[in-house]
Amino acid sequence: MRSLLTNRTLQLLHQSNAPTTTAVTRMAMATTKRAISSAQLTIEHASETSSSSSGPPPKEELQFGKVFSPHMLQIPYKKELGGWQPPKITPFQDLKMSPAASALHYGLQCFEGMKAYKSIADDNDLRLFRPDLNMKRFKDSMDRLAMPGVADFEGEELIDLIGKLVRLDQDWIPSGEGYSLYLRPIVISTHPYLGVSPPDDLLLYVITSPVGPYYTSGFDPVRLTADSPYVRAWPGGSGGSKVGGNYAPTMKPGADAASKGYAQILWVFGPEDEVTEVGAMNVFFFLQSEDGKTRELVTPPLSRGDILPGVTRQSILELTKDWGEFDVVERGITMPEIRDAAANGRLIEAFGAGTAAVVTPISHIQYKGVDIEIPATGELTQRIFSDLMGIQYGRLEGPQGWSVKI
């Protein structure tokens, strides 16, 4: 009897100390890394009675980022459950999260800007432009914020998922050059605790928005000011990553510039006023050499880490180098050099470059109270704009891997 009682007691004690089935499952999941997988996608279709059921507004009425298509992609990351969870496409909806989520308190979020295009020749021919570069930058931004899941972030899988989302809402892509479906992939920390530390939980989601030309004025040149007491980014900071914290502090300087009649700020850095970016775009200058024998297209380098590695920027560098018609260089350029080149008639043209606007010609730059006039819109700016648009919309055959069919 004592032996039976002892054995039974030991058995009960063993069971009381053993982890529950749920705990065992979680422990197993935590030791098995889970990558993003398009094979696990589930889709919940939007209701026919939803606010988007009537379809998009006429494309001529579109304003950038004001209208959203019916569906969104969501991929949670849960450290406790082993990593990236199965992706799901759901109706476009508000997010539910803890008010303590660290994205809300410490700016733990990063994002991308992409577009899906309808081919000029065939409305059913849908394309992305160099999405592999967006995925690389997205992953680098996550790493800069010490987000988990970077090692298991599969860019090709996310591209495939974005393609499925775009196909589902393809009727929301307006036709014609200058029109597209803007794609906003974003990762936010949903870590539900206060305290400055890397998060355990994330939400990666993608929303889409039908858009027309970014500037309602069309391809008109813009006026800039370099006379701002503020600095956008600096060496060792986060300027080379696409994080929300880079954008919020530019709102006040941008509003100040607009009140003085300037569309954007030309951001400069350091005692020599080195040019970095224009607004939220990369910037290019086309110059004649002092001896008049050569021309060069110049854009500031990425080496300091204070300039975003733009997809359009890289495409312009590769495209113009392939032409072989002038020197294409990444080097530091200062406002005094630009001022002197303009005074000597060597500043041929200048333009900004980015996903939203593609290419934006620059006609004036205010520097130390004086407006530097720049010929606009120049032939090179127009040619780059036309060629990039042609590749994006399938009118031109671009380099392999640039225009990716969905």
mmCIF file of C-alpha atoms in Angstrom:
data_model
loop_
_atom_site.group_PDB
_atom_site.id
_atom_site.type_symbol
_atom_site.label_atom_id
_atom_site.label_comp_id
_atom_site.label_asym_id
_atom_site.label_seq_id
_atom_site.Cartn_x
_atom_site.Cartn_y
_atom_site.Cartn_z
ATOM 1 C CA MET A 1 0.000 0.000 0.000
ATOM 2 C CA ARG A 2 2.816 2.393 0.903
ATOM 3 C CA SER A 3 4.534 1.497 -2.336
ATOM 4 C CA LEU A 4 1.405 2.180 -4.376
ATOM 5 C CA LEU A 5 0.769 5.451 -2.533
ATOM 6 C CA THR A 6 4.341 6.579 -3.038
ATOM 7 C CA ASN A 7 4.284 5.789 -6.737
ATOM 8 C CA ARG A 8 0.946 7.562 -7.182
ATOM 9 C CA THR A 9 2.200 10.598 -5.255
ATOM 10 C CA LEU A 10 5.344 10.773 -7.363
ATOM 11 C CA GLN A 11 3.239 10.552 -10.509
ATOM 12 C CA LEU A 12 1.008 13.438 -9.377
ATOM 13 C CA LEU A 13 4.011 15.502 -8.402
ATOM 14 C CA HIS A 14 5.584 14.891 -11.795
ATOM 15 C CA GLN A 15 2.392 15.937 -13.585
ATOM 16 C CA SER A 16 2.049 19.097 -11.502
ATOM 17 C CA ASN A 17 5.579 20.214 -12.438
ATOM 18 C CA ALA A 18 5.303 19.325 -16.136
ATOM 19 C CA PRO A 19 4.590 22.131 -18.611
ATOM 20 C CA THR A 20 1.097 22.253 -20.059
ATOM 21 C CA THR A 21 0.428 21.142 -23.620
ATOM 22 C CA THR A 22 0.091 24.787 -24.643
ATOM 23 C CA ALA A 23 3.394 25.652 -23.006
ATOM 24 C CA VAL A 24 5.126 22.723 -24.705
ATOM 25 C CA THR A 25 3.699 23.836 -28.063
ATOM 26 C CA ARG A 26 4.919 27.387 -27.512
ATOM 27 C CA MET A 27 8.359 26.174 -26.469
ATOM 28 C CA ALA A 28 8.591 24.084 -29.644
ATOM 29 C CA MET A 29 7.477 27.020 -31.795
ATOM 30 C CA ALA A 30 9.985 29.351 -30.136
ATOM 31 C CA THR A 31 12.852 27.026 -31.026
ATOM 32 C CA THR A 32 11.688 26.667 -34.655
ATOM 33 C CA LYS A 33 12.235 29.846 -36.663
ATOM 34 C CA ARG A 34 9.331 30.737 -38.933
ATOM 35 C CA ALA A 35 9.989 32.714 -42.096
ATOM 36 C CA ILE A 36 7.478 34.653 -44.209
ATOM 37 C CA SER A 37 5.709 32.114 -46.426
ATOM 38 C CA SER A 38 3.302 32.927 -49.253
ATOM 39 C CA ALA A 39 2.188 29.276 -49.259
ATOM 40 C CA GLN A 40 0.386 29.885 -45.948
ATOM 41 C CA LEU A 41 -1.653 32.834 -47.232
ATOM 42 C CA THR A 42 -5.357 33.026 -46.424
ATOM 43 C CA ILE A 43 -7.740 35.550 -47.991
ATOM 44 C CA GLU A 44 -10.829 37.169 -46.502
ATOM 45 C CA HIS A 45 -12.687 39.066 -49.196
ATOM 46 C CA ALA A 46 -14.164 42.504 -48.604
ATOM 47 C CA SER A 47 -17.929 42.675 -48.296
ATOM 48 C CA GLU A 48 -19.953 43.826 -51.281
ATOM 49 C CA THR A 49 -21.631 46.327 -48.961
ATOM 50 C CA SER A 50 -18.334 47.901 -47.827
ATOM 51 C CA SER A 51 -17.572 51.545 -48.523
ATOM 52 C CA SER A 52 -15.211 50.533 -51.337
ATOM 53 C CA SER A 53 -17.738 48.319 -53.151
ATOM 54 C CA SER A 54 -18.634 51.100 -55.580
ATOM 55 C CA GLY A 55 -15.083 51.123 -56.905
ATOM 56 C CA PRO A 56 -12.454 53.844 -57.138
ATOM 57 C CA PRO A 57 -13.280 57.446 -57.993
ATOM 58 C CA PRO A 58 -12.494 58.799 -61.475
ATOM 59 C CA LYS A 59 -8.716 58.911 -61.852
ATOM 60 C CA GLU A 60 -8.767 62.654 -62.528
ATOM 61 C CA GLU A 61 -10.104 63.180 -58.987
ATOM 62 C CA LEU A 62 -7.428 61.132 -57.203
ATOM 63 C CA GLN A 63 -5.315 62.831 -54.551
ATOM 64 C CA PHE A 64 -2.138 61.184 -53.335
ATOM 65 C CA GLY A 65 -2.774 58.867 -50.374
ATOM 66 C CA LYS A 66 -6.417 59.851 -49.841
ATOM 67 C CA VAL A 67 -8.186 56.772 -51.285
ATOM 68 C CA PHE A 68 -7.436 53.147 -50.380
ATOM 69 C CA SER A 69 -8.284 49.924 -52.160
ATOM 70 C CA PRO A 70 -10.529 47.301 -50.489
ATOM 71 C CA HIS A 71 -7.907 44.857 -49.142
ATOM 72 C CA MET A 72 -4.700 44.840 -47.123
ATOM 73 C CA LEU A 73 -2.002 42.284 -46.302
ATOM 74 C CA GLN A 74 -1.087 41.487 -42.676
ATOM 75 C CA ILE A 75 1.809 39.368 -41.372
ATOM 76 C CA PRO A 76 2.275 39.340 -37.578
ATOM 77 C CA TYR A 77 5.584 38.483 -35.939
ATOM 78 C CA LYS A 78 5.360 36.799 -32.532
ATOM 79 C CA LYS A 79 8.570 35.867 -30.766
ATOM 80 C CA GLU A 80 6.649 33.620 -28.361
ATOM 81 C CA LEU A 81 5.226 31.673 -31.328
ATOM 82 C CA GLY A 82 8.503 31.298 -33.159
ATOM 83 C CA GLY A 83 8.549 34.227 -35.569
ATOM 84 C CA TRP A 84 6.537 35.255 -38.631
ATOM 85 C CA GLN A 85 2.954 34.016 -38.547
ATOM 86 C CA PRO A 86 0.867 32.942 -41.564
ATOM 87 C CA PRO A 87 0.065 35.921 -43.812
ATOM 88 C CA LYS A 88 -3.501 36.959 -44.439
ATOM 89 C CA ILE A 89 -5.238 39.300 -46.834
ATOM 90 C CA THR A 90 -8.179 40.991 -45.143
ATOM 91 C CA PRO A 91 -10.588 43.811 -45.893
ATOM 92 C CA PHE A 92 -8.975 47.241 -45.357
ATOM 93 C CA GLN A 93 -9.561 48.000 -41.686
ATOM 94 C CA ASP A 94 -8.366 49.868 -38.643
ATOM 95 C CA LEU A 95 -5.661 48.235 -36.549
ATOM 96 C CA LYS A 96 -6.156 47.113 -32.975
ATOM 97 C CA MET A 97 -3.149 47.352 -30.658
ATOM 98 C CA SER A 98 -2.170 48.123 -27.117
ATOM 99 C CA PRO A 99 -1.883 51.820 -26.242
ATOM 100 C CA ALA A 100 1.506 50.830 -24.819
ATOM 101 C CA ALA A 101 2.744 49.503 -28.199
ATOM 102 C CA SER A 102 6.310 50.741 -28.598
ATOM 103 C CA ALA A 103 5.678 51.932 -32.182
ATOM 104 C CA LEU A 104 3.531 54.668 -30.625
ATOM 105 C CA HIS A 105 6.076 55.721 -28.009
ATOM 106 C CA TYR A 106 9.535 55.190 -29.464
ATOM 107 C CA GLY A 107 9.035 55.405 -33.232
ATOM 108 C CA LEU A 108 9.734 51.724 -33.842
ATOM 109 C CA GLN A 109 8.447 51.582 -37.404
ATOM 110 C CA CYS A 110 9.860 51.549 -40.913
ATOM 111 C CA PHE A 111 8.247 51.469 -44.321
ATOM 112 C CA GLU A 112 8.646 51.361 -48.081
ATOM 113 C CA GLY A 113 7.138 53.148 -51.058
ATOM 114 C CA MET A 114 6.415 51.132 -54.211
ATOM 115 C CA LYS A 115 4.038 51.215 -57.162
ATOM 116 C CA ALA A 116 2.129 48.714 -59.290
ATOM 117 C CA TYR A 117 1.532 49.710 -62.903
ATOM 118 C CA LYS A 118 -0.777 48.669 -65.698
ATOM 119 C CA SER A 119 1.041 48.197 -68.987
ATOM 120 C CA ILE A 120 0.106 50.756 -71.632
ATOM 121 C CA ALA A 121 -0.570 47.934 -74.084
ATOM 122 C CA ASP A 122 -2.606 45.618 -71.826
ATOM 123 C CA ASP A 123 -4.603 46.462 -68.694
ATOM 124 C CA ASN A 124 -4.170 42.874 -67.481
ATOM 125 C CA ASP A 125 -0.368 43.162 -67.642
ATOM 126 C CA LEU A 126 0.557 44.314 -64.125
ATOM 127 C CA ARG A 127 4.109 45.237 -63.127
ATOM 128 C CA LEU A 128 6.304 46.249 -60.216
ATOM 129 C CA PHE A 129 9.484 48.302 -60.614
ATOM 130 C CA ARG A 130 12.628 46.764 -59.106
ATOM 131 C CA PRO A 131 10.880 45.378 -55.987
ATOM 132 C CA ASP A 132 14.037 43.510 -54.952
ATOM 133 C CA LEU A 133 15.667 46.856 -54.093
ATOM 134 C CA ASN A 134 12.695 47.822 -51.926
ATOM 135 C CA MET A 135 12.914 44.518 -50.087
ATOM 136 C CA LYS A 136 16.631 44.978 -49.405
ATOM 137 C CA ARG A 137 16.086 48.487 -48.053
ATOM 138 C CA PHE A 138 13.090 47.319 -46.017
ATOM 139 C CA LYS A 139 15.199 44.614 -44.400
ATOM 140 C CA ASP A 140 18.070 47.045 -43.758
ATOM 141 C CA SER A 141 15.665 49.498 -42.084
ATOM 142 C CA MET A 142 14.324 46.748 -39.825
ATOM 143 C CA ASP A 143 17.869 45.828 -38.883
ATOM 144 C CA ARG A 144 18.666 49.481 -38.077
ATOM 145 C CA LEU A 145 15.780 49.458 -35.577
ATOM 146 C CA ALA A 146 16.893 46.151 -33.997
ATOM 147 C CA MET A 147 13.632 44.512 -35.018
ATOM 148 C CA PRO A 148 13.418 40.729 -34.736
ATOM 149 C CA GLY A 149 12.648 38.580 -37.760
ATOM 150 C CA VAL A 150 15.307 40.125 -39.986
ATOM 151 C CA ALA A 151 17.162 36.828 -40.419
ATOM 152 C CA ASP A 152 13.907 35.145 -41.493
ATOM 153 C CA PHE A 153 12.660 38.012 -43.681
ATOM 154 C CA GLU A 154 12.175 36.529 -47.159
ATOM 155 C CA GLY A 155 11.945 39.380 -49.659
ATOM 156 C CA GLU A 156 10.876 37.159 -52.562
ATOM 157 C CA GLU A 157 8.045 35.740 -50.483
ATOM 158 C CA LEU A 158 6.823 39.223 -49.578
ATOM 159 C CA ILE A 159 6.984 40.274 -53.244
ATOM 160 C CA ASP A 160 4.841 37.254 -54.118
ATOM 161 C CA LEU A 161 2.326 38.190 -51.415
ATOM 162 C CA ILE A 162 2.211 41.801 -52.593
ATOM 163 C CA GLY A 163 1.584 40.527 -56.118
ATOM 164 C CA LYS A 164 -1.416 38.522 -54.879
ATOM 165 C CA LEU A 165 -2.760 41.600 -53.064
ATOM 166 C CA VAL A 166 -2.371 43.737 -56.178
ATOM 167 C CA ARG A 167 -4.057 41.129 -58.376
ATOM 168 C CA LEU A 168 -6.990 40.971 -55.976
ATOM 169 C CA ASP A 169 -7.526 44.742 -56.241
ATOM 170 C CA GLN A 170 -6.320 45.223 -59.814
ATOM 171 C CA ASP A 171 -9.533 47.040 -60.761
ATOM 172 C CA TRP A 172 -8.307 49.827 -58.476
ATOM 173 C CA ILE A 173 -5.200 50.478 -60.588
ATOM 174 C CA PRO A 174 -5.931 53.461 -62.833
ATOM 175 C CA SER A 175 -4.775 53.186 -66.441
ATOM 176 C CA GLY A 176 -2.396 55.542 -68.235
ATOM 177 C CA GLU A 177 1.106 56.878 -67.713
ATOM 178 C CA GLY A 178 1.399 58.826 -64.484
ATOM 179 C CA TYR A 179 -1.261 56.667 -62.812
ATOM 180 C CA SER A 180 -0.573 53.657 -60.612
ATOM 181 C CA LEU A 181 -1.409 51.794 -57.424
ATOM 182 C CA TYR A 182 0.834 53.110 -54.667
ATOM 183 C CA LEU A 183 1.988 50.357 -52.294
ATOM 184 C CA ARG A 184 2.907 51.015 -48.691
ATOM 185 C CA PRO A 185 4.572 48.089 -46.890
ATOM 186 C CA ILE A 186 5.254 48.973 -43.256
ATOM 187 C CA VAL A 187 6.467 47.210 -40.108
ATOM 188 C CA ILE A 188 5.403 48.512 -36.706
ATOM 189 C CA SER A 189 6.237 47.293 -33.225
ATOM 190 C CA THR A 190 3.161 45.966 -31.448
ATOM 191 C CA HIS A 191 5.251 45.100 -28.372
ATOM 192 C CA PRO A 192 2.684 45.977 -25.661
ATOM 193 C CA TYR A 193 4.997 47.321 -22.958
ATOM 194 C CA LEU A 194 6.728 50.561 -22.081
ATOM 195 C CA GLY A 195 10.507 50.623 -21.923
ATOM 196 C CA VAL A 196 13.216 51.381 -24.464
ATOM 197 C CA SER A 197 14.172 47.950 -25.765
ATOM 198 C CA PRO A 198 13.998 45.918 -28.986
ATOM 199 C CA PRO A 199 10.467 44.601 -29.551
ATOM 200 C CA ASP A 200 9.277 41.001 -29.393
ATOM 201 C CA ASP A 201 6.130 41.515 -31.482
ATOM 202 C CA LEU A 202 5.661 43.188 -34.867
ATOM 203 C CA LEU A 203 3.009 43.692 -37.498
ATOM 204 C CA LEU A 204 4.049 43.896 -41.128
ATOM 205 C CA TYR A 205 1.203 45.118 -43.278
ATOM 206 C CA VAL A 206 0.678 46.479 -46.785
ATOM 207 C CA ILE A 207 -1.979 48.955 -47.845
ATOM 208 C CA THR A 208 -2.527 50.229 -51.379
ATOM 209 C CA SER A 209 -3.834 53.460 -52.834
ATOM 210 C CA PRO A 210 -4.724 54.427 -56.414
ATOM 211 C CA VAL A 211 -2.819 57.577 -57.337
ATOM 212 C CA GLY A 212 -2.209 59.981 -60.163
ATOM 213 C CA PRO A 213 0.755 62.324 -60.694
ATOM 214 C CA TYR A 214 2.269 63.325 -57.332
ATOM 215 C CA TYR A 215 2.310 67.029 -58.168
ATOM 216 C CA THR A 216 -1.030 68.348 -59.383
ATOM 217 C CA SER A 217 0.875 70.955 -61.381
ATOM 218 C CA GLY A 218 2.303 68.114 -63.487
ATOM 219 C CA PHE A 219 5.918 68.185 -64.622
ATOM 220 C CA ASP A 220 6.415 71.819 -63.654
ATOM 221 C CA PRO A 221 9.740 72.755 -62.007
ATOM 222 C CA VAL A 222 9.876 73.514 -58.286
ATOM 223 C CA ARG A 223 11.520 76.227 -56.211
ATOM 224 C CA LEU A 224 13.718 75.172 -53.277
ATOM 225 C CA THR A 225 15.345 76.849 -50.327
ATOM 226 C CA ALA A 226 18.623 75.793 -48.728
ATOM 227 C CA ASP A 227 18.266 78.527 -46.085
ATOM 228 C CA SER A 228 16.931 76.431 -43.226
ATOM 229 C CA PRO A 229 18.387 76.246 -39.716
ATOM 230 C CA TYR A 230 17.313 72.609 -39.497
ATOM 231 C CA VAL A 231 19.217 69.441 -40.472
ATOM 232 C CA ARG A 232 17.476 66.361 -41.863
ATOM 233 C CA ALA A 233 20.161 63.769 -41.070
ATOM 234 C CA TRP A 234 23.807 63.388 -40.096
ATOM 235 C CA PRO A 235 26.587 60.767 -40.194
ATOM 236 C CA GLY A 236 25.875 57.931 -37.802
ATOM 237 C CA GLY A 237 22.160 58.733 -37.671
ATOM 238 C CA SER A 238 19.246 57.003 -39.377
ATOM 239 C CA GLY A 239 19.096 59.066 -42.577
ATOM 240 C CA GLY A 240 20.095 56.055 -44.668
ATOM 241 C CA SER A 241 17.074 54.062 -43.434
ATOM 242 C CA LYS A 242 13.412 54.567 -44.307
ATOM 243 C CA VAL A 243 12.099 55.086 -40.788
ATOM 244 C CA GLY A 244 9.282 57.351 -39.653
ATOM 245 C CA GLY A 245 11.576 59.291 -37.344
ATOM 246 C CA ASN A 246 13.315 60.807 -40.364
ATOM 247 C CA TYR A 247 10.115 62.399 -41.628
ATOM 248 C CA ALA A 248 8.268 63.832 -38.615
ATOM 249 C CA PRO A 249 10.952 66.470 -37.806
ATOM 250 C CA THR A 250 10.818 67.768 -41.411
ATOM 251 C CA MET A 251 7.171 68.871 -41.157
ATOM 252 C CA LYS A 252 7.824 72.214 -39.482
ATOM 253 C CA PRO A 253 10.783 73.188 -41.732
ATOM 254 C CA GLY A 254 8.730 72.180 -44.766
ATOM 255 C CA ALA A 255 5.788 74.316 -43.646
ATOM 256 C CA ASP A 256 8.138 77.262 -43.020
ATOM 257 C CA ALA A 257 9.550 76.902 -46.546
ATOM 258 C CA ALA A 258 6.077 76.705 -48.078
ATOM 259 C CA SER A 259 5.014 79.895 -46.283
ATOM 260 C CA LYS A 260 7.872 81.662 -48.091
ATOM 261 C CA GLY A 261 6.905 80.361 -51.517
ATOM 262 C CA TYR A 262 9.255 77.336 -51.759
ATOM 263 C CA ALA A 263 7.997 73.844 -52.558
ATOM 264 C CA GLN A 264 10.711 71.946 -50.677
ATOM 265 C CA ILE A 265 13.895 72.301 -48.653
ATOM 266 C CA LEU A 266 17.246 71.441 -50.174
ATOM 267 C CA TRP A 267 18.835 69.827 -47.133
ATOM 268 C CA VAL A 268 22.480 70.669 -46.439
ATOM 269 C CA PHE A 269 24.902 69.485 -43.789
ATOM 270 C CA GLY A 270 28.130 70.677 -42.194
ATOM 271 C CA PRO A 271 30.180 73.875 -42.292
ATOM 272 C CA GLU A 272 30.632 73.666 -46.075
ATOM 273 C CA ASP A 273 26.878 73.260 -46.698
ATOM 274 C CA GLU A 274 27.144 69.881 -48.375
ATOM 275 C CA VAL A 275 23.970 68.986 -50.263
ATOM 276 C CA THR A 276 22.195 65.809 -49.129
ATOM 277 C CA GLU A 277 18.557 65.511 -50.278
ATOM 278 C CA VAL A 278 15.650 67.605 -51.527
ATOM 279 C CA GLY A 279 12.490 67.235 -49.455
ATOM 280 C CA ALA A 280 12.077 63.458 -49.275
ATOM 281 C CA MET A 281 13.886 62.832 -52.560
ATOM 282 C CA ASN A 282 17.418 62.276 -53.787
ATOM 283 C CA VAL A 283 18.917 65.108 -55.836
ATOM 284 C CA PHE A 284 20.998 65.332 -59.021
ATOM 285 C CA PHE A 285 22.964 68.159 -60.670
ATOM 286 C CA PHE A 286 24.104 68.209 -64.302
ATOM 287 C CA LEU A 287 27.284 70.283 -64.654
ATOM 288 C CA GLN A 288 29.721 71.445 -67.318
ATOM 289 C CA SER A 289 33.397 71.161 -66.350
ATOM 290 C CA GLU A 290 35.388 74.360 -65.870
ATOM 291 C CA ASP A 291 37.359 73.753 -69.079
ATOM 292 C CA GLY A 292 34.134 73.110 -70.981
ATOM 293 C CA LYS A 293 35.323 69.738 -72.281
ATOM 294 C CA THR A 294 33.211 67.351 -70.197
ATOM 295 C CA ARG A 295 29.865 67.146 -68.478
ATOM 296 C CA GLU A 296 28.987 65.237 -65.348
ATOM 297 C CA LEU A 297 25.832 64.141 -63.590
ATOM 298 C CA VAL A 298 26.439 64.412 -59.845
ATOM 299 C CA THR A 299 24.518 63.045 -56.885
ATOM 300 C CA PRO A 300 25.730 63.006 -53.252
ATOM 301 C CA PRO A 301 27.217 59.674 -52.075
ATOM 302 C CA LEU A 302 25.706 57.203 -49.633
ATOM 303 C CA SER A 303 28.993 56.703 -47.794
ATOM 304 C CA ARG A 304 28.137 58.883 -44.758
ATOM 305 C CA GLY A 305 24.883 57.024 -44.086
ATOM 306 C CA ASP A 306 22.796 60.221 -44.047
ATOM 307 C CA ILE A 307 21.193 59.779 -47.489
ATOM 308 C CA LEU A 308 18.480 57.272 -48.366
ATOM 309 C CA PRO A 309 19.499 54.718 -51.033
ATOM 310 C CA GLY A 310 16.621 55.491 -53.369
ATOM 311 C CA VAL A 311 15.439 52.966 -55.940
ATOM 312 C CA THR A 312 14.903 55.738 -58.490
ATOM 313 C CA ARG A 313 18.339 57.151 -57.608
ATOM 314 C CA GLN A 314 20.071 53.851 -58.293
ATOM 315 C CA SER A 315 18.093 53.366 -61.500
ATOM 316 C CA ILE A 316 19.113 56.804 -62.805
ATOM 317 C CA LEU A 317 22.774 56.116 -62.020
ATOM 318 C CA GLU A 318 22.703 52.762 -63.818
ATOM 319 C CA LEU A 319 20.657 54.050 -66.761
ATOM 320 C CA THR A 320 22.831 57.096 -67.457
ATOM 321 C CA LYS A 321 26.081 55.173 -66.985
ATOM 322 C CA ASP A 322 24.854 52.729 -69.600
ATOM 323 C CA TRP A 323 24.301 55.605 -72.034
ATOM 324 C CA GLY A 324 27.991 56.483 -71.805
ATOM 325 C CA GLU A 325 27.400 60.076 -72.937
ATOM 326 C CA PHE A 326 28.813 61.929 -69.913
ATOM 327 C CA ASP A 327 30.445 61.255 -66.561
ATOM 328 C CA VAL A 328 28.132 59.927 -63.847
ATOM 329 C CA VAL A 329 29.572 60.347 -60.358
ATOM 330 C CA GLU A 330 28.605 60.010 -56.723
ATOM 331 C CA ARG A 331 30.535 62.680 -54.838
ATOM 332 C CA GLY A 332 30.092 65.431 -52.343
ATOM 333 C CA ILE A 333 28.786 68.690 -53.752
ATOM 334 C CA THR A 334 28.373 71.937 -51.801
ATOM 335 C CA MET A 335 26.086 74.896 -52.174
ATOM 336 C CA PRO A 336 29.022 77.256 -52.888
ATOM 337 C CA GLU A 337 30.001 74.969 -55.805
ATOM 338 C CA ILE A 338 26.436 75.016 -57.138
ATOM 339 C CA ARG A 339 26.234 78.807 -56.727
ATOM 340 C CA ASP A 340 29.528 79.314 -58.567
ATOM 341 C CA ALA A 341 28.599 76.881 -61.348
ATOM 342 C CA ALA A 342 25.318 78.716 -61.903
ATOM 343 C CA ALA A 343 27.092 82.100 -61.945
ATOM 344 C CA ASN A 344 29.526 80.797 -64.574
ATOM 345 C CA GLY A 345 26.840 79.187 -66.730
ATOM 346 C CA ARG A 346 28.012 75.647 -65.933
ATOM 347 C CA LEU A 347 24.930 74.457 -64.047
ATOM 348 C CA ILE A 348 22.984 72.892 -66.878
ATOM 349 C CA GLU A 349 20.024 71.503 -64.907
ATOM 350 C CA ALA A 350 18.991 69.900 -61.627
ATOM 351 C CA PHE A 351 16.233 67.571 -60.486
ATOM 352 C CA GLY A 352 14.937 65.514 -57.574
ATOM 353 C CA ALA A 353 14.183 61.797 -57.864
ATOM 354 C CA GLY A 354 11.939 59.433 -55.912
ATOM 355 C CA THR A 355 9.208 56.814 -56.208
ATOM 356 C CA ALA A 356 6.245 59.132 -55.698
ATOM 357 C CA ALA A 357 7.151 61.869 -58.204
ATOM 358 C CA VAL A 358 9.731 59.866 -60.267
ATOM 359 C CA VAL A 359 11.642 62.973 -61.407
ATOM 360 C CA THR A 360 11.002 66.605 -60.445
ATOM 361 C CA PRO A 361 12.815 69.466 -62.250
ATOM 362 C CA ILE A 362 14.313 72.264 -60.129
ATOM 363 C CA SER A 363 14.189 75.881 -61.318
ATOM 364 C CA HIS A 364 15.405 77.879 -58.273
ATOM 365 C CA ILE A 365 17.422 77.326 -55.113
ATOM 366 C CA GLN A 366 17.486 80.005 -52.449
ATOM 367 C CA TYR A 367 20.916 80.188 -50.795
ATOM 368 C CA LYS A 368 21.987 82.853 -48.328
ATOM 369 C CA GLY A 369 19.035 84.994 -49.289
ATOM 370 C CA VAL A 370 19.640 84.848 -53.047
ATOM 371 C CA ASP A 371 17.692 82.748 -55.560
ATOM 372 C CA ILE A 372 19.972 80.718 -57.820
ATOM 373 C CA GLU A 373 18.237 80.296 -61.175
ATOM 374 C CA ILE A 374 18.532 76.948 -62.970
ATOM 375 C CA PRO A 375 17.393 76.205 -66.537
ATOM 376 C CA ALA A 376 14.244 74.046 -66.317
ATOM 377 C CA THR A 377 12.911 71.811 -67.537
ATOM 378 C CA GLY A 378 16.129 70.506 -69.109
ATOM 379 C CA GLU A 379 16.503 67.912 -71.852
ATOM 380 C CA LEU A 380 18.256 65.414 -69.575
ATOM 381 C CA THR A 381 15.529 65.647 -66.919
ATOM 382 C CA GLN A 382 12.863 65.074 -69.549
ATOM 383 C CA ARG A 383 14.744 62.153 -71.080
ATOM 384 C CA ILE A 384 15.289 60.390 -67.745
ATOM 385 C CA PHE A 385 11.655 60.906 -66.800
ATOM 386 C CA SER A 386 10.436 59.555 -70.158
ATOM 387 C CA ASP A 387 12.726 56.516 -70.104
ATOM 388 C CA LEU A 388 11.906 55.536 -66.520
ATOM 389 C CA MET A 389 8.176 55.911 -67.148
ATOM 390 C CA GLY A 390 8.512 53.932 -70.367
ATOM 391 C CA ILE A 391 10.150 51.033 -68.527
ATOM 392 C CA GLN A 392 7.657 51.132 -65.675
ATOM 393 C CA TYR A 393 4.642 51.022 -68.005
ATOM 394 C CA GLY A 394 6.089 48.539 -70.490
ATOM 395 C CA ARG A 395 6.492 51.067 -73.289
ATOM 396 C CA LEU A 396 10.267 50.505 -73.289
ATOM 397 C CA GLU A 397 12.272 47.352 -72.676
ATOM 398 C CA GLY A 398 14.436 48.093 -69.652
ATOM 399 C CA PRO A 399 17.360 46.191 -68.170
ATOM 400 C CA GLN A 400 16.596 42.654 -67.029
ATOM 401 C CA GLY A 401 14.800 42.500 -63.691
ATOM 402 C CA TRP A 402 13.650 46.128 -63.636
ATOM 403 C CA SER A 403 10.033 45.695 -64.741
ATOM 404 C CA VAL A 404 8.660 42.651 -62.909
ATOM 405 C CA LYS A 405 5.392 41.201 -64.106
ATOM 406 C CA ILE A 406 2.970 40.067 -61.415
#
